[in-house]
Amino acid sequence: MVNAQQLELLIQNTLEPTHIEIQDMSGGCGQNFEVIIVSPLFEGKSTLARHRLVNHKLQEVIKDIHAFTQKCYSPAQWEALQAK
Amino acid sequence: MSVEITFVEQFQEILQNGKEQIILLNFYAPWAAPCKQMNQVFDQFAKDTKNAVFLKIEAEKFSDIAESFDVNAVPLFVLIHGAKVLARISGANPQKLKAAIDEYIQPLISQISSTNASVETQVNSVQTTNTTSNTSKAPNGLDSELNERLSTLTNAHNVMLFLKGTPSEPACGFSRKLVGLLREQNVQYGFFNILADDSVRQGLKVFSDWPTFPQLYIKGEFVGGLDIVSEMIENGELQEMLPN
């Protein structure tokens, strides 16, 4: 069983995020998460490379989750997005 | 050279006249990307191989011929001699096709010319030939033959989609969605139905280091699955990668 707090802690420890949003889409049973991660680690990386990085860093919990959806932004992209 | 069958009687006549020859049949569908690639391979083999007849048969157009050879999926290659089926090679695998040609066409020709034994005996002895293969590993851990095959498949078109089912009949929601996205973007692509070949299905997960399907490749490089391609369309990344 995975909960949002565990996921947030792992993201904090591995991905140097400046912003995290986690939604448990499964109504609390920890099987379906959507996350937004903003981190300077994503600068200059393709979308695929970002997903690979996240999948690798979070693999110990992702393997226990049925569905995991992610959006990864560099801080500059996130600021531009927020400005819209 | 290879011959494209254009009418049923032509096929029957070639079989009748070619009873002493080895004939290699290529059942294909013109819309299927693996078949297009294999047709090029087939045509090249036809040029390189003497004393054999290479026939191309559009499976849906000549469904009676296809049915008589139990064609369930294309491409399918059937090697025949007189009334005997010597080998069936299924799927887009140039190495397997080449191996069958080397095993059956070249040896049989040389045996016919070197002995007076009956054709029946020669065919039987050829059929019992045992092929020894050397298996080596590619850097990613895949069998090198499979790795080479996957490399060929992913380069079959500038843009290649590996999906469950076909673009017109996707077998899962994610494949259907990605087909829809590519259509909206007016992307031209080839495709491969992974449900038709489990070694491709399992091999690609290693090849791409990506666990799920559909998978999109551009110029042989894995680009992403549905989520990633969707995101790439939003941020303009996909359009930049596409060849003009």
Coordinates of C-alpha atoms in Angstrom, one line a residue:
Chain A
M1 CA 0.0 0.0 0.0
V2 CA 1.3 3.4 -1.0
N3 CA 0.0 6.7 0.3
A4 CA 0.4 10.3 -0.9
Q5 CA 2.8 11.1 2.0
Q6 CA 5.2 8.3 1.1
L7 CA 5.2 9.4 -2.5
E8 CA 5.8 13.0 -1.6
L9 CA 8.7 12.1 0.7
L10 CA 10.3 10.0 -2.0
I11 CA 10.0 12.7 -4.6
Q12 CA 11.5 15.2 -2.1
N13 CA 14.4 12.9 -1.4
T14 CA 15.2 12.0 -5.0
L15 CA 14.1 14.7 -7.5
E16 CA 15.0 18.1 -5.9
P17 CA 11.5 19.4 -6.5
T18 CA 10.6 23.1 -6.2
H19 CA 6.9 22.1 -6.4
I20 CA 4.8 18.9 -6.1
E21 CA 1.2 18.2 -6.5
I22 CA -0.1 14.7 -5.8
Q23 CA -3.7 13.6 -6.4
D24 CA -4.9 10.1 -5.3
M25 CA -7.4 9.3 -8.0
S26 CA -8.4 6.0 -6.3
G27 CA -10.4 7.3 -3.5
G28 CA -7.8 6.5 -0.9
C29 CA -6.7 3.0 -1.7
G30 CA -3.4 4.1 -3.1
Q31 CA -3.6 2.5 -6.5
N32 CA -3.9 5.4 -8.9
F33 CA -1.9 8.6 -8.6
E34 CA -1.5 11.7 -10.7
V35 CA 1.5 13.8 -9.9
I36 CA 2.9 17.1 -11.0
I37 CA 6.6 17.6 -10.4
V38 CA 8.6 20.7 -10.9
S39 CA 12.4 20.4 -10.7
P40 CA 15.6 21.9 -12.1
L41 CA 16.6 18.3 -12.8
F42 CA 14.3 18.4 -15.8
E43 CA 16.1 21.3 -17.5
G44 CA 17.1 20.5 -21.1
K45 CA 15.6 17.0 -20.9
S46 CA 13.2 15.5 -23.4
T47 CA 9.7 14.4 -22.2
L48 CA 10.8 10.8 -22.4
A49 CA 14.0 11.4 -20.5
R50 CA 12.0 13.1 -17.7
H51 CA 9.6 10.3 -17.4
R52 CA 12.5 7.8 -17.4
L53 CA 14.2 9.7 -14.6
V54 CA 11.0 9.8 -12.5
N55 CA 10.2 6.1 -13.2
H56 CA 13.7 5.2 -12.1
K57 CA 13.8 7.3 -9.0
L58 CA 10.3 6.3 -7.8
Q59 CA 10.5 2.6 -9.0
E60 CA 10.2 1.2 -5.5
V61 CA 6.7 2.6 -5.1
I62 CA 5.6 2.8 -8.7
K63 CA 5.8 -1.0 -8.9
D64 CA 3.0 -1.2 -6.3
I65 CA 0.8 1.3 -8.0
H66 CA -1.7 0.3 -10.6
A67 CA -1.8 3.6 -12.5
F68 CA 0.7 6.4 -12.3
T69 CA 0.4 9.6 -14.4
Q70 CA 3.0 12.3 -14.3
K71 CA 3.7 15.7 -15.6
C72 CA 7.2 17.1 -15.3
Y73 CA 8.2 20.7 -15.7
S74 CA 11.3 22.7 -15.3
P75 CA 10.9 25.7 -13.0
A76 CA 11.0 28.1 -16.0
Q77 CA 8.2 26.1 -17.7
W78 CA 6.2 26.0 -14.6
E79 CA 6.4 29.8 -14.1
A80 CA 5.4 30.3 -17.7
L81 CA 2.5 28.0 -17.2
Q82 CA 1.3 29.7 -14.0
A83 CA 1.5 33.1 -15.8
K84 CA -1.1 32.0 -18.3
Chain B
M1 CA 13.3 -12.2 -60.0
S2 CA 10.1 -12.2 -58.2
V3 CA 6.7 -12.4 -59.9
E4 CA 3.5 -10.6 -58.7
I5 CA 0.5 -12.8 -59.1
T6 CA -2.2 -10.9 -60.9
F7 CA -4.8 -13.7 -61.5
V8 CA -5.5 -17.1 -60.1
E9 CA -4.9 -19.0 -63.3
Q10 CA -1.5 -17.5 -63.5
F11 CA -0.7 -19.0 -60.1
Q12 CA -2.1 -22.4 -61.1
E13 CA -0.1 -22.4 -64.3
I14 CA 3.2 -21.6 -62.6
L15 CA 2.6 -24.4 -60.1
Q16 CA 1.8 -26.8 -62.9
N17 CA 4.8 -25.8 -65.0
G18 CA 7.1 -25.6 -62.0
K19 CA 6.7 -29.0 -60.5
E20 CA 10.4 -29.7 -60.6
Q21 CA 11.3 -26.3 -59.2
I22 CA 11.4 -24.9 -55.8
I23 CA 8.8 -22.1 -55.3
L24 CA 8.8 -19.6 -52.6
L25 CA 5.4 -18.0 -51.9
N26 CA 5.1 -14.6 -50.2
F27 CA 1.6 -13.8 -48.8
Y28 CA 1.4 -10.2 -48.0
A29 CA -1.0 -7.2 -47.4
P30 CA 0.0 -4.0 -49.2
W31 CA -1.1 -1.8 -46.3
A32 CA 0.9 -3.6 -43.6
A33 CA 4.3 -2.0 -42.8
P34 CA 6.1 -5.3 -42.0
C35 CA 5.0 -6.7 -45.4
K36 CA 6.3 -3.6 -47.3
Q37 CA 9.7 -4.1 -45.6
M38 CA 9.7 -7.8 -46.2
N39 CA 8.7 -7.4 -49.9
Q40 CA 11.9 -5.4 -50.4
V41 CA 13.9 -8.1 -48.7
F42 CA 12.1 -10.8 -50.7
D43 CA 12.8 -9.0 -54.0
Q44 CA 16.5 -8.8 -53.1
F45 CA 16.6 -12.5 -52.2
A46 CA 14.8 -13.2 -55.5
K47 CA 17.6 -11.4 -57.4
D48 CA 20.3 -13.3 -55.5
T49 CA 18.8 -16.8 -55.7
K50 CA 19.0 -18.9 -58.8
N51 CA 16.9 -21.9 -59.9
A52 CA 13.9 -20.9 -57.8
V53 CA 10.6 -19.2 -58.4
F54 CA 9.6 -16.3 -56.1
L55 CA 5.9 -15.4 -56.1
K56 CA 4.2 -12.5 -54.4
I57 CA 0.5 -13.0 -53.5
E58 CA -1.8 -10.4 -52.0
A59 CA -3.5 -12.5 -49.4
E60 CA -6.8 -10.7 -49.2
K61 CA -7.1 -10.3 -53.0
F62 CA -6.4 -14.0 -53.6
S63 CA -8.2 -15.4 -50.5
D64 CA -8.8 -18.8 -52.0
I65 CA -5.0 -19.3 -52.6
A66 CA -4.3 -17.9 -49.1
E67 CA -6.9 -20.2 -47.6
S68 CA -5.4 -23.3 -49.3
F69 CA -2.1 -22.5 -47.6
D70 CA -3.7 -21.8 -44.2
V71 CA -2.6 -18.1 -44.1
N72 CA -3.6 -16.7 -40.7
A73 CA -1.2 -13.7 -40.6
V74 CA 0.9 -11.8 -43.0
P75 CA 3.6 -11.8 -44.1
L76 CA 3.8 -15.6 -44.5
F77 CA 6.4 -17.3 -46.7
V78 CA 5.8 -20.9 -47.9
L79 CA 8.5 -22.9 -49.5
I80 CA 7.1 -25.7 -51.8
H81 CA 8.5 -28.3 -54.1
G82 CA 6.0 -30.1 -56.3
A83 CA 3.1 -30.9 -53.9
K84 CA 5.2 -30.8 -50.8
V85 CA 5.5 -27.9 -48.3
L86 CA 9.1 -27.7 -47.3
A87 CA 8.9 -24.8 -44.8
R88 CA 6.6 -22.1 -43.5
I89 CA 8.2 -18.8 -42.3
S90 CA 5.8 -16.5 -40.5
G91 CA 6.4 -12.9 -39.7
A92 CA 8.8 -10.1 -40.7
N93 CA 12.1 -11.8 -40.0
P94 CA 14.7 -11.5 -42.9
Q95 CA 17.2 -13.7 -41.1
K96 CA 14.7 -16.6 -40.8
L97 CA 13.7 -16.3 -44.4
K98 CA 17.3 -16.2 -45.5
A99 CA 18.1 -19.3 -43.4
A100 CA 15.2 -21.2 -45.0
I101 CA 16.4 -20.2 -48.5
D102 CA 20.0 -21.3 -47.7
E103 CA 18.7 -24.5 -46.1
Y104 CA 16.3 -25.6 -48.7
I105 CA 16.9 -24.0 -52.1
Q106 CA 20.7 -24.1 -52.3
P107 CA 21.2 -27.6 -50.9
L108 CA 18.4 -29.2 -52.9
I109 CA 19.7 -27.8 -56.1
S110 CA 23.1 -29.1 -55.5
Q111 CA 21.8 -32.5 -54.4
I112 CA 19.6 -32.8 -57.5
S113 CA 22.6 -32.1 -59.7
S114 CA 24.9 -34.5 -57.8
T115 CA 22.8 -37.7 -57.5
N116 CA 20.4 -39.8 -59.3
A117 CA 18.3 -40.6 -56.3
S118 CA 14.6 -40.1 -56.4
V119 CA 13.2 -36.6 -55.7
E120 CA 11.2 -38.1 -52.8
T121 CA 14.3 -39.3 -51.0
Q122 CA 16.1 -36.0 -51.5
V123 CA 13.2 -34.0 -50.2
N124 CA 13.0 -36.2 -47.1
S125 CA 16.7 -35.9 -46.4
V126 CA 16.6 -32.2 -46.7
Q127 CA 13.6 -32.0 -44.4
T128 CA 15.6 -33.7 -41.7
T129 CA 18.4 -31.3 -41.9
N130 CA 19.3 -29.9 -38.5
T131 CA 20.3 -26.3 -38.3
T132 CA 22.7 -25.4 -35.6
S133 CA 22.7 -21.7 -34.6
N134 CA 25.1 -19.7 -32.6
T135 CA 23.3 -17.5 -30.1
S136 CA 25.0 -14.4 -28.9
K137 CA 23.8 -11.5 -26.9
A138 CA 23.4 -7.9 -27.9
P139 CA 24.5 -5.2 -25.4
N140 CA 21.0 -4.8 -24.1
G141 CA 20.8 -8.4 -23.1
L142 CA 18.6 -9.5 -26.0
D143 CA 19.4 -12.4 -28.3
S144 CA 21.4 -10.7 -31.1
E145 CA 19.1 -12.1 -33.8
L146 CA 16.1 -10.7 -32.1
N147 CA 17.8 -7.4 -31.4
E148 CA 18.7 -7.1 -35.1
R149 CA 15.2 -7.9 -36.1
L150 CA 13.8 -5.3 -33.7
S151 CA 16.2 -2.7 -35.1
T152 CA 15.0 -3.5 -38.6
L153 CA 11.4 -3.3 -37.6
T154 CA 11.8 0.0 -35.7
N155 CA 13.5 1.5 -38.8
A156 CA 10.9 0.1 -41.3
H157 CA 9.4 3.6 -41.6
N158 CA 10.6 7.0 -40.4
V159 CA 7.7 6.8 -37.9
M160 CA 6.8 3.4 -36.6
L161 CA 3.9 2.6 -34.2
F162 CA 3.9 -0.7 -32.2
L163 CA 0.4 -1.2 -31.0
K164 CA -2.2 -3.8 -29.9
G165 CA -4.3 -4.5 -32.9
T166 CA -4.1 -2.3 -36.0
P167 CA -4.9 1.4 -36.6
S168 CA -8.3 0.5 -38.1
E169 CA -9.0 -2.0 -35.3
P170 CA -7.1 -1.2 -32.2
A171 CA -7.4 -3.8 -29.5
C172 CA -7.0 -1.5 -26.5
G173 CA -8.0 2.0 -25.5
F174 CA -4.4 3.4 -25.3
S175 CA -3.6 2.2 -28.8
R176 CA -6.8 3.6 -30.1
K177 CA -6.1 7.0 -28.5
L178 CA -2.6 7.2 -29.9
V179 CA -3.8 6.3 -33.4
G180 CA -6.3 9.2 -33.0
L181 CA -3.6 11.6 -31.9
L182 CA -1.4 10.7 -34.9
R183 CA -4.3 11.1 -37.2
E184 CA -5.1 14.6 -35.8
Q185 CA -1.4 15.5 -36.4
N186 CA -1.5 14.2 -39.9
V187 CA 1.4 11.9 -39.1
Q188 CA 2.3 9.3 -41.7
Y189 CA 3.5 6.1 -40.1
G190 CA 4.0 2.3 -40.4
F191 CA 2.8 0.0 -37.7
F192 CA 3.2 -3.4 -36.2
N193 CA 0.6 -5.4 -34.3
I194 CA 2.4 -6.8 -31.3
L195 CA -0.5 -9.2 -30.6
A196 CA 0.6 -11.1 -33.7
D197 CA 4.2 -11.7 -32.4
D198 CA 5.0 -12.2 -28.7
S199 CA 8.7 -12.2 -29.2
V200 CA 8.5 -8.7 -30.6
R201 CA 6.1 -7.7 -27.8
Q202 CA 8.5 -9.0 -25.1
G203 CA 11.7 -7.9 -26.9
L204 CA 10.6 -4.3 -27.4
K205 CA 10.1 -3.8 -23.7
V206 CA 13.8 -4.4 -23.3
F207 CA 14.8 -2.7 -26.6
S208 CA 13.0 0.5 -25.6
D209 CA 13.4 0.1 -21.8
W210 CA 9.7 0.9 -21.6
P211 CA 7.2 -1.5 -20.1
T212 CA 3.9 -0.7 -21.9
F213 CA 2.3 -0.4 -25.4
P214 CA 1.6 1.4 -27.6
Q215 CA 5.2 2.5 -28.4
L216 CA 6.2 5.2 -31.0
Y217 CA 9.5 5.3 -32.7
I218 CA 11.0 8.0 -35.0
K219 CA 14.0 7.0 -37.2
G220 CA 14.5 3.9 -35.1
E221 CA 14.6 5.7 -31.7
F222 CA 11.9 5.1 -29.1
V223 CA 10.0 8.3 -28.5
G224 CA 7.3 7.3 -26.0
G225 CA 3.9 5.8 -25.2
L226 CA 0.5 7.5 -25.1
D227 CA 1.1 9.8 -22.2
I228 CA 4.5 11.0 -23.4
V229 CA 3.4 11.5 -27.0
S230 CA 0.3 13.4 -25.8
E231 CA 2.6 15.7 -23.7
M232 CA 5.0 16.1 -26.6
I233 CA 2.2 17.3 -28.8
E234 CA 1.2 19.8 -26.2
N235 CA 4.7 21.2 -25.8
G236 CA 5.6 21.1 -29.5
E237 CA 8.4 18.5 -29.0
L238 CA 6.8 15.9 -31.3
Q239 CA 6.4 18.3 -34.3
E240 CA 10.1 19.2 -34.0
M241 CA 11.1 15.5 -34.2
L242 CA 9.0 14.5 -37.1
P243 CA 10.6 14.3 -40.5
N244 CA 9.1 16.6 -43.1

